[in-house]
């Protein structure tokens, strides 16, 4: 492409004027009230303000893992059944597993400092197909993060209420899902600022209760240890060691919900403050330590206090009540108040954990969209610089699964854990493969051992869950994740067909060597008739529109203006370099068209803008063009796909149509030049063809080579 230094291009961010209609003003006021004021994606300070420092990252990304202490240990402990004495081994295994998986994912943060976590690891270190399976599992995982956290939060809160209120559990959770969806549409940092006191309140209350519970029954530690070893030995003598291991593995797998949320940090490194790798590692260390101590400590309390399930109560509520009423000198009234505060903080933290699903899920969907496994719209940013469509999809899907499962935490944990450990298993296998390719000496050998151990544990848990819990809900997890994966493959196949067709158009219509490199500039008469072209990333389709206008309106236009907007999405907002690349791409795009016009002696000009909403930014630029060139007529290319159905229309944006409506309302003429691409796969229709009467790509290719363009 032509160098940017040779191109005179206006780079502007123009906010279009309001249509001056009451309904438009009302809509804008309502949008700002519900979602907040728009943020400037090009301002470096914007990203710095949104970036999470270690403490905020620990809150927003670590809450998912830490909150699992409210349901993971309980599910594992209950799965032991009559063999509850084996719980001590689960305490040790839980702390060790959390530490091991966190250490492995710290390596992932080093390798992928721009985020993406398990999806990018599996895609780049194993295979693209492994990556999309991992991505699908992570998306379902984040949906379930919201659903199970809300369900557990409702359970914790309703432990304080009379049993008659149980009928309100389902609608209460549904309302909470909708509330969190709205909060995240406003922007994640606002929601995190509200949740920081809750997070630290949870750590303080649970930490004190764990210390008090262990301290009050310190003499029971020796008894519990001896009892666990003795019971395991006696069971082995009667049933065999295989039976003992099977019982432990089943309970260990069922409690896999405890380890969820560890991958959230690696998936969202891109939202962390610089230096991202160091911030990510610190966040991961805080998450691992707090989760291991809390989850392991809670399970140890179950053993020391010999808690039993009670109807309408969580095990945490039962054991905390017993501890508080056993504290010397603490009257029953304050003990009850302390219990209520503890359970309310647990409820609130689970809401913070549900928020993690709205941080991680849209990020994974955006990565899938960038790699063309999902519709491009999932990478689009709103005016609040959040992936709004991803947030809405995560919220609606979570609400649906919550209702489908009837808010049953036990069933949701199974669905949740399977997807988490499918993602763990594939991404950690990719990490092992990467380490095996390195020189196995010193630190690299240690890293390989950590990655391999974490991968082995993950595969063990995944297999045990799928086989052991298949009838309880594992089949549903396999079905949902499998269906989502097939959808991703269908979307990718569609985009590949479109890309191949567009590549053929570009081959015919776009010169490999940028034209007009040394051609002199041509004087321009701003009052003359002007053709203004809205150009995008597909040079072939835009050149088709350019040639079509030449044929349809020969010798009508004296000037040619090119308008382009760089749409800031989840990928380009990832850092300063990404934004610079976006600016360069827009500059080179406009440089090509201006160079082409100069090489044919045509007066030309160009305008560029950047923003999260292409239609809005283009409207503003078009208004500026109309002021500078009063006799301008606007043209835009639009791809029409055959077969034409709701799916193909959904997978491609309708910016041209939206823009035409906006400009017509402002009295600015605009014409859409369609181009038909046949992607049906029929042998006779594989060549793309433009939908303009009497035109062919061959004729337009001849136009490209013509030196008398204005007479075509």
XYZ file of C-alpha atoms in Angstrom:
712
model
C 0.000 0.000 0.000
C 0.985 3.569 -0.534
C 2.894 5.238 2.281
C 0.823 7.293 4.669
C 3.166 10.219 4.382
C 2.146 10.722 0.746
C -1.550 10.910 1.473
C -3.362 14.042 2.592
C -6.198 12.620 4.652
C -8.393 14.268 7.236
C -8.546 12.105 10.343
C -11.506 13.184 12.410
C -13.889 11.873 15.002
C -17.160 13.583 14.240
C -20.240 13.217 16.397
C -23.281 13.735 14.178
C -25.812 16.344 15.139
C -29.091 15.112 16.536
C -31.976 14.781 14.090
C -33.718 17.534 16.130
C -36.720 15.292 16.589
C -38.318 14.771 19.993
C -38.168 10.985 19.713
C -34.468 11.057 18.846
C -33.726 13.317 21.802
C -35.797 11.133 24.106
C -33.967 8.021 22.944
C -30.573 9.640 23.486
C -31.492 10.798 27.006
C -32.821 7.335 27.870
C -29.712 5.652 26.484
C -27.387 7.863 28.507
C -29.428 7.368 31.672
C -29.488 3.572 31.380
C -26.032 2.925 29.903
C -24.050 6.026 30.828
C -22.167 8.597 28.749
C -20.177 7.403 25.757
C -16.442 6.885 26.197
C -13.733 7.847 23.699
C -11.909 4.658 22.577
C -9.020 6.616 21.015
C -8.088 8.442 24.198
C -5.291 6.606 25.992
C -6.636 7.679 29.367
C -9.904 5.815 28.680
C -8.214 2.430 28.545
C -6.050 3.227 31.544
C -9.146 4.103 33.577
C -10.866 0.871 32.558
C -7.790 -1.301 33.191
C -7.905 -3.289 36.417
C -5.095 -3.099 38.933
C -4.296 -6.212 40.978
C -6.820 -5.574 43.751
C -9.705 -4.768 41.394
C -8.766 -7.739 39.202
C -8.792 -9.963 42.285
C -12.315 -8.734 43.012
C -13.720 -8.892 39.500
C -11.932 -11.999 38.225
C -11.208 -13.827 41.479
C -14.672 -13.623 42.958
C -15.835 -16.537 40.802
C -13.221 -18.867 42.257
C -13.480 -17.633 45.837
C -17.266 -17.772 45.875
C -17.178 -21.450 44.911
C -16.367 -22.092 48.587
C -20.115 -21.603 49.071
C -21.073 -24.684 47.058
C -18.028 -26.675 45.850
C -16.894 -28.103 49.223
C -20.495 -28.876 50.166
C -21.132 -30.857 46.967
C -17.896 -32.820 47.433
C -18.578 -33.513 51.116
C -22.142 -34.687 50.483
C -20.914 -36.974 47.684
C -18.928 -38.972 50.266
C -22.204 -40.208 51.728
C -21.564 -42.491 54.690
C -17.810 -42.190 54.252
C -17.588 -38.587 55.423
C -14.411 -39.392 57.377
C -12.563 -39.427 54.054
C -13.201 -35.686 53.847
C -9.732 -34.936 55.212
C -8.209 -36.333 52.027
C -10.486 -34.054 50.021
C -9.268 -31.057 52.051
C -5.677 -31.835 51.082
C -6.586 -32.641 47.462
C -8.600 -29.426 47.113
C -5.797 -27.143 48.294
C -3.230 -28.999 46.162
C -5.397 -28.910 43.023
C -6.122 -25.195 43.295
C -2.420 -24.441 43.690
C -1.425 -26.732 40.817
C -3.931 -25.442 38.263
C -3.249 -21.816 39.215
C 0.497 -22.371 38.740
C -0.126 -23.851 35.287
C -2.347 -20.945 34.271
C 0.294 -18.484 35.426
C 2.356 -19.915 32.551
C -0.568 -19.261 30.214
C -0.541 -15.598 31.277
C 3.145 -15.387 30.336
C 2.584 -16.937 26.920
C -0.556 -14.937 26.085
C -0.251 -11.468 27.662
C -3.080 -10.092 25.504
C -5.647 -12.470 27.010
C -7.671 -15.252 25.453
C -6.613 -17.851 28.010
C -7.621 -21.413 27.275
C -9.087 -20.582 23.868
C -5.868 -19.114 22.505
C -3.724 -21.788 24.153
C -5.683 -24.632 22.567
C -5.938 -22.836 19.206
C -2.278 -21.953 18.873
C -0.595 -24.770 20.773
C -2.853 -27.683 19.753
C -5.135 -27.044 16.755
C -7.762 -24.553 15.655
C -10.443 -27.198 16.149
C -9.289 -27.841 19.700
C -9.431 -24.096 20.213
C -13.025 -23.737 19.100
C -14.076 -26.654 21.337
C -12.307 -24.946 24.232
C -13.903 -21.620 23.347
C -17.357 -23.192 23.209
C -16.784 -24.860 26.587
C -15.642 -21.559 28.085
C -18.670 -19.670 26.781
C -21.033 -22.266 28.260
C -18.902 -22.215 31.421
C -19.362 -18.460 31.797
C -23.094 -18.747 31.183
C -23.194 -21.329 33.971
C -20.998 -19.090 36.142
C -23.847 -16.614 36.139
C -26.565 -19.256 36.608
C -24.926 -21.236 39.417
C -23.674 -18.169 41.277
C -27.161 -16.686 41.254
C -28.694 -20.014 42.341
C -26.184 -20.390 45.197
C -26.680 -16.739 46.194
C -30.426 -17.255 46.412
C -29.894 -20.436 48.477
C -27.614 -18.586 50.906
C -30.014 -15.672 51.253
C -33.077 -17.860 51.717
C -31.282 -19.793 54.474
C -32.136 -16.733 56.575
C -35.829 -16.767 55.655
C -38.712 -18.998 56.716
C -39.422 -22.062 54.571
C -42.647 -20.447 53.337
C -40.562 -18.024 51.249
C -39.063 -20.873 49.172
C -41.551 -20.260 46.350
C -39.851 -16.926 45.647
C -36.412 -18.437 44.980
C -36.848 -18.918 41.231
C -38.235 -15.453 40.365
C -35.733 -13.758 42.685
C -32.804 -15.345 40.863
C -34.248 -14.443 37.478
C -34.517 -10.786 38.466
C -30.912 -10.815 39.728
C -29.657 -12.105 36.360
C -31.404 -9.238 34.572
C -30.038 -6.704 37.066
C -26.438 -7.850 36.553
C -26.906 -7.762 32.792
C -27.932 -4.112 33.003
C -25.026 -3.219 35.315
C -22.509 -4.717 32.899
C -24.000 -2.919 29.930
C -23.048 0.258 31.784
C -19.422 -0.885 32.066
C -17.647 -3.373 34.291
C -15.591 -1.013 36.424
C -18.672 0.726 37.791
C -20.061 -2.608 38.980
C -16.707 -3.620 40.486
C -16.434 -0.419 42.501
C -19.748 -1.262 44.149
C -18.668 -4.805 44.955
C -15.254 -4.237 46.581
C -16.615 -3.880 50.164
C -18.611 -7.091 49.683
C -15.573 -9.013 48.502
C -13.360 -8.016 51.399
C -16.218 -8.405 53.862
C -16.600 -12.020 52.713
C -12.892 -12.706 53.162
C -12.876 -11.135 56.643
C -15.966 -12.914 58.003
C -15.161 -16.325 56.526
C -11.518 -16.091 57.508
C -12.420 -15.282 61.114
C -15.019 -18.068 61.261
C -12.591 -20.634 59.850
C -9.938 -19.622 62.404
C -12.496 -19.630 65.218
C -13.933 -22.977 64.137
C -10.518 -24.629 64.005
C -9.402 -22.960 67.239
C -12.487 -24.042 69.205
C -12.005 -27.648 68.060
C -8.222 -27.698 67.808
C -8.099 -30.849 69.884
C -10.254 -32.553 67.256
C -7.587 -32.227 64.562
C -5.704 -35.243 65.878
C -8.940 -37.201 66.244
C -10.113 -36.369 62.725
C -6.734 -37.287 61.250
C -6.611 -40.615 63.054
C -10.239 -41.343 62.189
C -9.697 -40.588 58.490
C -6.657 -42.825 58.214
C -8.268 -45.585 60.262
C -11.532 -45.565 58.290
C -9.699 -45.549 54.964
C -7.625 -48.544 56.089
C -10.638 -50.483 57.358
C -12.574 -49.769 54.166
C -9.658 -50.968 52.080
C -9.502 -54.207 54.051
C -13.203 -54.821 53.511
C -13.818 -53.400 50.028
C -10.316 -52.997 48.621
C -8.271 -49.914 47.911
C -9.890 -49.568 44.500
C -13.263 -48.923 46.152
C -11.737 -46.315 48.466
C -10.106 -44.526 45.553
C -13.349 -44.702 43.537
C -15.322 -43.056 46.349
C -12.723 -40.333 46.728
C -12.467 -39.711 42.977
C -16.252 -39.415 42.655
C -16.488 -36.895 45.491
C -13.390 -35.091 44.224
C -14.916 -34.800 40.745
C -18.339 -33.703 41.997
C -16.628 -30.962 43.985
C -14.818 -29.755 40.877
C -16.905 -26.603 41.052
C -14.406 -25.489 43.689
C -11.722 -25.043 41.039
C -13.807 -23.024 38.635
C -12.886 -19.423 38.026
C -9.131 -20.023 38.052
C -8.965 -19.520 34.282
C -10.803 -16.179 34.461
C -7.579 -14.223 35.008
C -5.813 -15.701 31.965
C -8.898 -15.157 29.811
C -9.023 -11.469 30.705
C -5.392 -10.360 30.861
C -6.264 -7.674 28.293
C -8.333 -5.762 30.872
C -5.509 -5.666 33.425
C -3.300 -2.691 34.163
C 0.233 -2.557 32.804
C 2.483 -4.458 33.206
C -0.210 -6.993 32.396
C 1.785 -10.183 32.945
C 2.948 -9.117 36.381
C -0.536 -7.912 37.330
C -1.998 -11.186 36.073
C 0.434 -13.315 38.055
C -0.183 -11.365 41.233
C -3.926 -11.684 40.748
C -3.586 -15.425 40.134
C -1.485 -15.854 43.285
C -4.041 -13.979 45.404
C -6.862 -16.009 43.894
C -5.132 -19.354 44.485
C -4.182 -18.572 48.083
C -7.606 -17.220 49.067
C -9.484 -20.069 47.371
C -7.295 -22.859 48.745
C -7.499 -21.540 52.307
C -11.229 -20.777 52.202
C -12.450 -23.932 50.422
C -10.102 -26.224 52.319
C -10.882 -24.493 55.595
C -14.650 -24.759 55.139
C -14.432 -28.482 54.377
C -12.240 -28.996 57.433
C -14.927 -27.284 59.527
C -17.480 -29.827 58.270
C -15.298 -32.588 59.705
C -14.375 -30.911 62.980
C -17.945 -29.888 63.788
C -19.525 -33.036 62.353
C -22.206 -31.076 60.481
C -25.277 -32.777 59.003
C -27.551 -31.505 56.209
C -30.644 -29.584 57.294
C -33.662 -28.826 55.100
C -33.554 -25.342 53.574
C -30.042 -24.691 54.938
C -26.622 -24.825 53.305
C -23.856 -26.704 55.132
C -21.995 -23.415 55.464
C -24.985 -21.881 57.226
C -25.209 -24.889 59.588
C -21.532 -24.950 60.557
C -21.224 -21.167 60.917
C -24.270 -21.088 63.193
C -22.773 -23.766 65.433
C -19.424 -21.962 65.596
C -20.942 -18.579 66.455
C -23.147 -20.038 69.189
C -20.107 -21.813 70.647
C -17.926 -18.679 70.887
C -17.369 -17.975 74.615
C -19.001 -14.776 75.845
C -20.980 -14.141 72.638
C -24.727 -13.777 73.427
C -27.278 -15.496 71.124
C -28.519 -12.177 69.714
C -25.174 -10.904 68.391
C -24.328 -14.443 67.238
C -27.472 -14.487 65.097
C -26.671 -11.039 63.714
C -23.133 -12.159 62.862
C -24.519 -15.231 61.083
C -26.929 -13.087 59.097
C -24.162 -10.700 58.067
C -21.928 -13.623 57.044
C -24.599 -15.241 54.885
C -25.586 -11.929 53.328
C -21.959 -11.280 52.412
C -21.774 -14.779 50.927
C -24.874 -13.996 48.896
C -23.412 -10.721 47.731
C -20.072 -12.320 46.800
C -21.884 -14.886 44.701
C -23.386 -11.947 42.826
C -19.868 -10.621 42.299
C -18.945 -14.086 41.013
C -21.886 -14.028 38.634
C -20.466 -10.757 37.359
C -17.303 -12.659 36.330
C -19.404 -14.456 33.746
C -20.233 -11.088 32.200
C -16.525 -10.199 32.086
C -15.153 -13.474 30.725
C -17.994 -14.746 28.532
C -18.213 -11.753 26.164
C -14.387 -11.703 25.969
C -14.313 -15.316 24.743
C -17.174 -14.625 22.315
C -15.224 -11.625 20.997
C -12.123 -13.773 20.455
C -14.226 -16.361 18.624
C -15.755 -13.594 16.487
C -12.353 -12.127 15.636
C -11.281 -15.576 14.411
C -14.590 -15.916 12.485
C -16.055 -18.706 14.608
C -18.886 -16.414 15.692
C -20.700 -13.506 13.989
C -18.566 -10.363 13.737
C -21.083 -8.453 15.850
C -19.831 -10.206 18.998
C -16.579 -8.226 18.739
C -18.357 -4.866 18.455
C -18.068 -2.430 21.344
C -20.844 -0.222 22.652
C -20.479 3.458 23.491
C -19.460 2.278 26.976
C -16.684 0.166 25.401
C -18.211 -3.175 26.388
C -19.149 -6.044 24.064
C -22.861 -5.409 24.458
C -24.154 -8.280 22.313
C -21.983 -10.760 24.202
C -23.269 -9.426 27.525
C -26.876 -9.748 26.387
C -26.348 -13.296 25.095
C -24.617 -14.405 28.311
C -27.373 -12.860 30.414
C -30.265 -14.350 28.451
C -28.647 -17.785 28.208
C -27.918 -17.778 31.956
C -31.520 -16.877 32.716
C -32.729 -19.710 30.459
C -30.430 -22.325 32.059
C -31.324 -21.088 35.528
C -35.003 -21.650 34.822
C -34.373 -24.932 32.979
C -32.481 -26.381 35.961
C -35.050 -25.041 38.395
C -32.238 -23.260 40.274
C -30.906 -26.683 41.373
C -27.305 -25.991 42.454
C -26.387 -29.699 42.354
C -27.368 -30.068 38.696
C -25.818 -26.752 37.678
C -22.524 -27.717 39.340
C -22.297 -30.822 37.150
C -22.925 -28.834 33.961
C -20.517 -26.157 35.138
C -17.661 -28.444 36.125
C -17.720 -30.478 32.911
C -17.293 -27.390 30.748
C -14.641 -25.921 33.021
C -12.553 -29.071 32.970
C -13.026 -29.628 29.251
C -11.453 -26.197 28.751
C -8.791 -26.944 31.385
C -7.907 -30.297 29.834
C -7.482 -29.065 26.263
C -5.648 -25.849 27.104
C -3.296 -27.551 29.574
C -2.615 -30.288 27.025
C -1.584 -27.529 24.633
C 0.653 -26.054 27.327
C 2.312 -29.449 27.852
C 2.902 -29.760 24.114
C 4.503 -26.328 24.067
C 6.810 -27.164 26.970
C 7.877 -30.441 25.345
C 9.137 -28.474 22.357
C 11.437 -26.430 24.574
C 14.827 -27.391 25.843
C 14.100 -29.478 28.942
C 16.604 -28.094 31.385
C 16.328 -26.276 34.702
C 13.285 -24.042 34.970
C 11.708 -25.388 31.767
C 11.690 -28.907 33.179
C 9.931 -27.689 36.320
C 7.348 -25.830 34.233
C 6.717 -28.966 32.200
C 6.183 -30.976 35.375
C 3.647 -28.416 36.658
C 1.790 -28.283 33.332
C 1.752 -32.071 32.941
C 0.516 -32.639 36.496
C -2.253 -30.058 36.074
C -3.278 -31.601 32.745
C -3.397 -35.094 34.253
C -5.585 -33.945 37.148
C -7.900 -32.078 34.764
C -8.394 -35.084 32.477
C -9.007 -37.336 35.487
C -11.742 -35.056 36.827
C -13.328 -34.591 33.381
C -13.555 -38.323 32.665
C -14.877 -39.068 36.151
C -17.568 -36.389 35.789
C -18.773 -37.447 32.352
C -18.957 -41.144 33.231
C -20.081 -40.912 36.837
C -22.623 -38.114 36.440
C -23.876 -38.764 32.914
C -27.490 -39.406 33.892
C -27.522 -36.587 36.465
C -26.849 -33.853 33.946
C -23.543 -34.570 32.206
C -25.458 -35.525 29.050
C -26.979 -32.054 28.922
C -23.565 -30.419 29.248
C -22.213 -32.557 26.390
C -25.264 -31.738 24.255
C -25.152 -27.967 24.834
C -21.402 -27.636 24.328
C -21.443 -29.966 21.327
C -24.269 -28.028 19.709
C -22.527 -24.718 20.289
C -19.324 -26.118 18.758
C -21.185 -27.241 15.635
C -22.666 -23.754 15.346
C -19.144 -22.289 15.461
C -18.010 -24.590 12.652
C -21.041 -23.588 10.535
C -20.309 -19.877 11.039
C -16.623 -20.350 10.181
C -17.487 -22.269 7.010
C -19.785 -19.455 5.907
C -17.169 -16.751 6.485
C -14.512 -18.777 4.661
C -16.767 -19.073 1.612
C -17.458 -15.337 1.628
C -13.758 -14.555 2.074
C -12.845 -16.783 -0.886
C -15.426 -15.055 -3.082
C -14.243 -11.593 -2.036
C -10.643 -12.589 -2.663
C -11.567 -13.445 -6.245
C -13.242 -10.059 -6.667
C -10.175 -8.337 -5.255
C -7.891 -10.314 -7.568
C -9.784 -8.972 -10.577
C -10.385 -5.401 -9.482
C -7.545 -4.358 -7.176
C -4.053 -3.691 -8.399
C -1.289 -5.462 -6.516
C 0.986 -2.458 -6.815
C -0.650 0.620 -5.237
C -1.459 3.085 -8.044
C -0.617 6.739 -8.205
C 2.539 6.521 -6.115
C 4.246 9.306 -8.093
C 1.221 10.901 -9.779
C 0.744 14.631 -9.135
C -2.235 15.919 -7.175
C -5.165 17.284 -9.199
C -6.872 20.617 -8.438
C -10.380 20.206 -7.052
C -13.493 22.376 -7.493
C -15.577 21.943 -4.332
C -18.718 23.331 -5.931
C -18.713 20.712 -8.717
C -20.689 17.485 -8.608
C -19.006 15.045 -6.267
C -19.274 11.285 -5.833
C -18.536 10.368 -2.201
C -17.765 6.677 -1.625
C -18.033 5.013 1.771
C -15.237 2.479 1.757
C -14.583 -0.421 4.129
C -12.025 -3.186 4.537
C -13.117 -5.050 1.340
C -11.314 -3.182 -1.422
C -12.785 -5.464 -4.086
C -16.414 -4.660 -3.321
C -15.628 -0.943 -2.958
C -13.824 -0.871 -6.310
C -16.852 -2.618 -7.787
C -19.042 0.242 -6.527
C -16.556 2.779 -7.900
C -16.617 1.248 -11.392
C -20.394 0.753 -11.328
C -20.932 4.466 -10.644
C -18.606 5.282 -13.554
C -20.742 3.178 -15.858
C -24.116 4.336 -14.585
C -23.203 8.053 -14.471
C -20.576 8.671 -17.182
C -19.042 12.177 -17.131
C -21.443 13.253 -14.342
C -19.073 13.633 -11.403
C -16.015 15.840 -11.412
C -14.761 15.026 -7.895
C -14.300 11.779 -6.030
C -14.268 11.728 -2.230
C -13.575 8.637 -0.131
C -14.851 8.263 3.416
C -13.755 5.492 5.770
C -14.243 4.684 9.453
C -12.042 2.453 11.555
C -14.426 0.562 13.808
C -12.919 0.091 17.268
C -13.871 -3.404 18.403
C -12.696 -5.760 21.143
C -9.540 -6.580 19.178
C -8.449 -3.071 18.223
C -9.193 -1.732 21.720
C -6.732 -4.262 23.164
C -3.807 -1.828 23.262
C -2.048 1.153 21.706
C -0.412 -1.008 19.023
C -3.763 -2.437 17.957
C -5.230 1.052 17.610
C -2.201 2.209 15.646
C -2.623 -0.742 13.280
C -6.265 0.212 12.830
C -5.308 3.793 11.980
C -2.703 2.546 9.520
C -5.197 0.221 7.816
C -7.703 3.042 7.358
C -4.960 5.341 6.040
C -3.719 2.754 3.549
C -7.269 2.026 2.425
C -7.879 5.679 1.592
C -4.407 6.042 0.091
C -5.210 3.324 -2.444
C -8.349 5.059 -3.735
C -6.774 8.505 -3.828
C -3.721 7.137 -5.598
C -5.951 5.422 -8.146
C -7.768 8.668 -8.875
C -4.504 10.630 -9.166
C -3.143 8.077 -11.624
C -6.187 8.766 -13.829
C -6.184 12.532 -13.376
C -9.324 12.659 -11.241
C -9.735 15.284 -8.460
C -10.078 13.505 -5.126
C -10.201 13.913 -1.366
C -10.587 11.651 1.677
C -11.981 11.671 5.210
C -11.294 9.248 8.048
C -12.876 8.671 11.448
C -12.776 6.184 14.296
C -15.336 4.938 16.787
C -17.274 1.999 18.145
C -20.373 2.633 16.017
C -19.564 2.719 12.305
C -22.949 4.090 11.228
C -22.796 6.943 13.743
C -19.230 7.898 12.820
C -19.937 7.682 9.094
C -22.991 9.904 9.508
C -20.853 12.578 11.129
C -18.217 12.362 8.401
C -20.865 12.530 5.670
C -22.272 15.694 7.210
C -18.802 17.204 7.056
C -18.373 16.105 3.436
C -21.701 17.712 2.519
C -20.575 20.997 4.082
C -17.299 20.907 2.135
C -18.877 19.604 -1.089
C -22.488 20.868 -1.342
C -23.208 18.820 -4.507
C -22.074 15.486 -3.093
C -23.954 12.244 -3.669
C -23.008 9.299 -1.458
C -22.439 5.728 -2.614
C -21.781 2.540 -0.653
C -21.223 -1.052 -1.640
C -23.305 -3.827 -0.106
C -22.750 -7.549 -0.494
C -25.792 -9.678 -1.323
C -25.263 -13.370 -0.670
C -26.824 -16.287 -2.448
C -28.428 -18.190 -0.858
C -30.111 -15.283 0.893
C -31.720 -16.270 4.183
C -32.031 -15.060 7.781
C -28.740 -16.726 8.758
C -26.634 -15.073 6.064
C -28.276 -11.724 6.838
C -27.535 -12.180 10.554
C -23.861 -12.930 9.969
C -23.225 -9.653 8.132
C -23.831 -6.118 9.312
C -26.385 -3.806 7.753
C -24.359 -0.606 8.119
C -25.085 0.581 4.580
C -28.855 0.330 5.051
C -28.752 2.026 8.453
C -26.584 4.802 7.058
C -28.817 5.322 4.019
C -31.797 5.864 6.319
C -29.855 8.345 8.462
C -28.646 10.344 5.469
C -32.036 10.399 3.760
C -33.609 11.788 6.935
C -31.052 14.597 6.747
C -31.844 15.287 3.082
C -28.555 13.801 1.836
C -28.830 11.529 -1.223
C -27.242 8.079 -0.932
C -27.274 5.088 -3.257
C -26.378 1.513 -2.338
C -24.539 -0.445 -5.030
C -25.182 -4.156 -4.433
C -22.866 -6.977 -5.428
C -24.071 -10.563 -5.526
C -21.767 -13.273 -4.244
C -22.854 -16.842 -4.911
C -21.574 -18.996 -2.036
C -24.069 -21.813 -2.496
C -21.349 -24.190 -3.640
C -23.115 -25.091 -6.909
C -20.588 -25.945 -9.656
C -22.104 -23.405 -12.033
C -22.268 -20.567 -9.537
C -19.021 -20.501 -7.647
C -17.746 -17.337 -9.360
C -18.895 -14.147 -7.646
C -20.856 -11.780 -9.842
C -21.978 -8.155 -9.304
C -25.679 -7.421 -9.182
C -25.621 -4.468 -11.586
C -27.490 -4.650 -14.854
C -25.280 -5.214 -17.884
C -22.036 -5.437 -15.893
C -19.496 -8.194 -15.379
C -16.345 -8.461 -13.328
C -14.382 -8.861 -16.532
C -15.637 -5.473 -17.740
C -14.728 -3.879 -14.435
C -11.292 -5.467 -14.612
C -10.916 -3.783 -17.990
C -11.977 -0.510 -16.370
C -9.203 -0.946 -13.859
C -6.629 -1.154 -16.635
C -8.130 1.733 -18.602
C -6.359 5.078 -18.633
C -9.548 6.881 -19.745
C -11.585 6.070 -16.680
C -13.840 9.094 -16.840
C -15.149 8.072 -20.264
C -16.073 4.470 -19.308
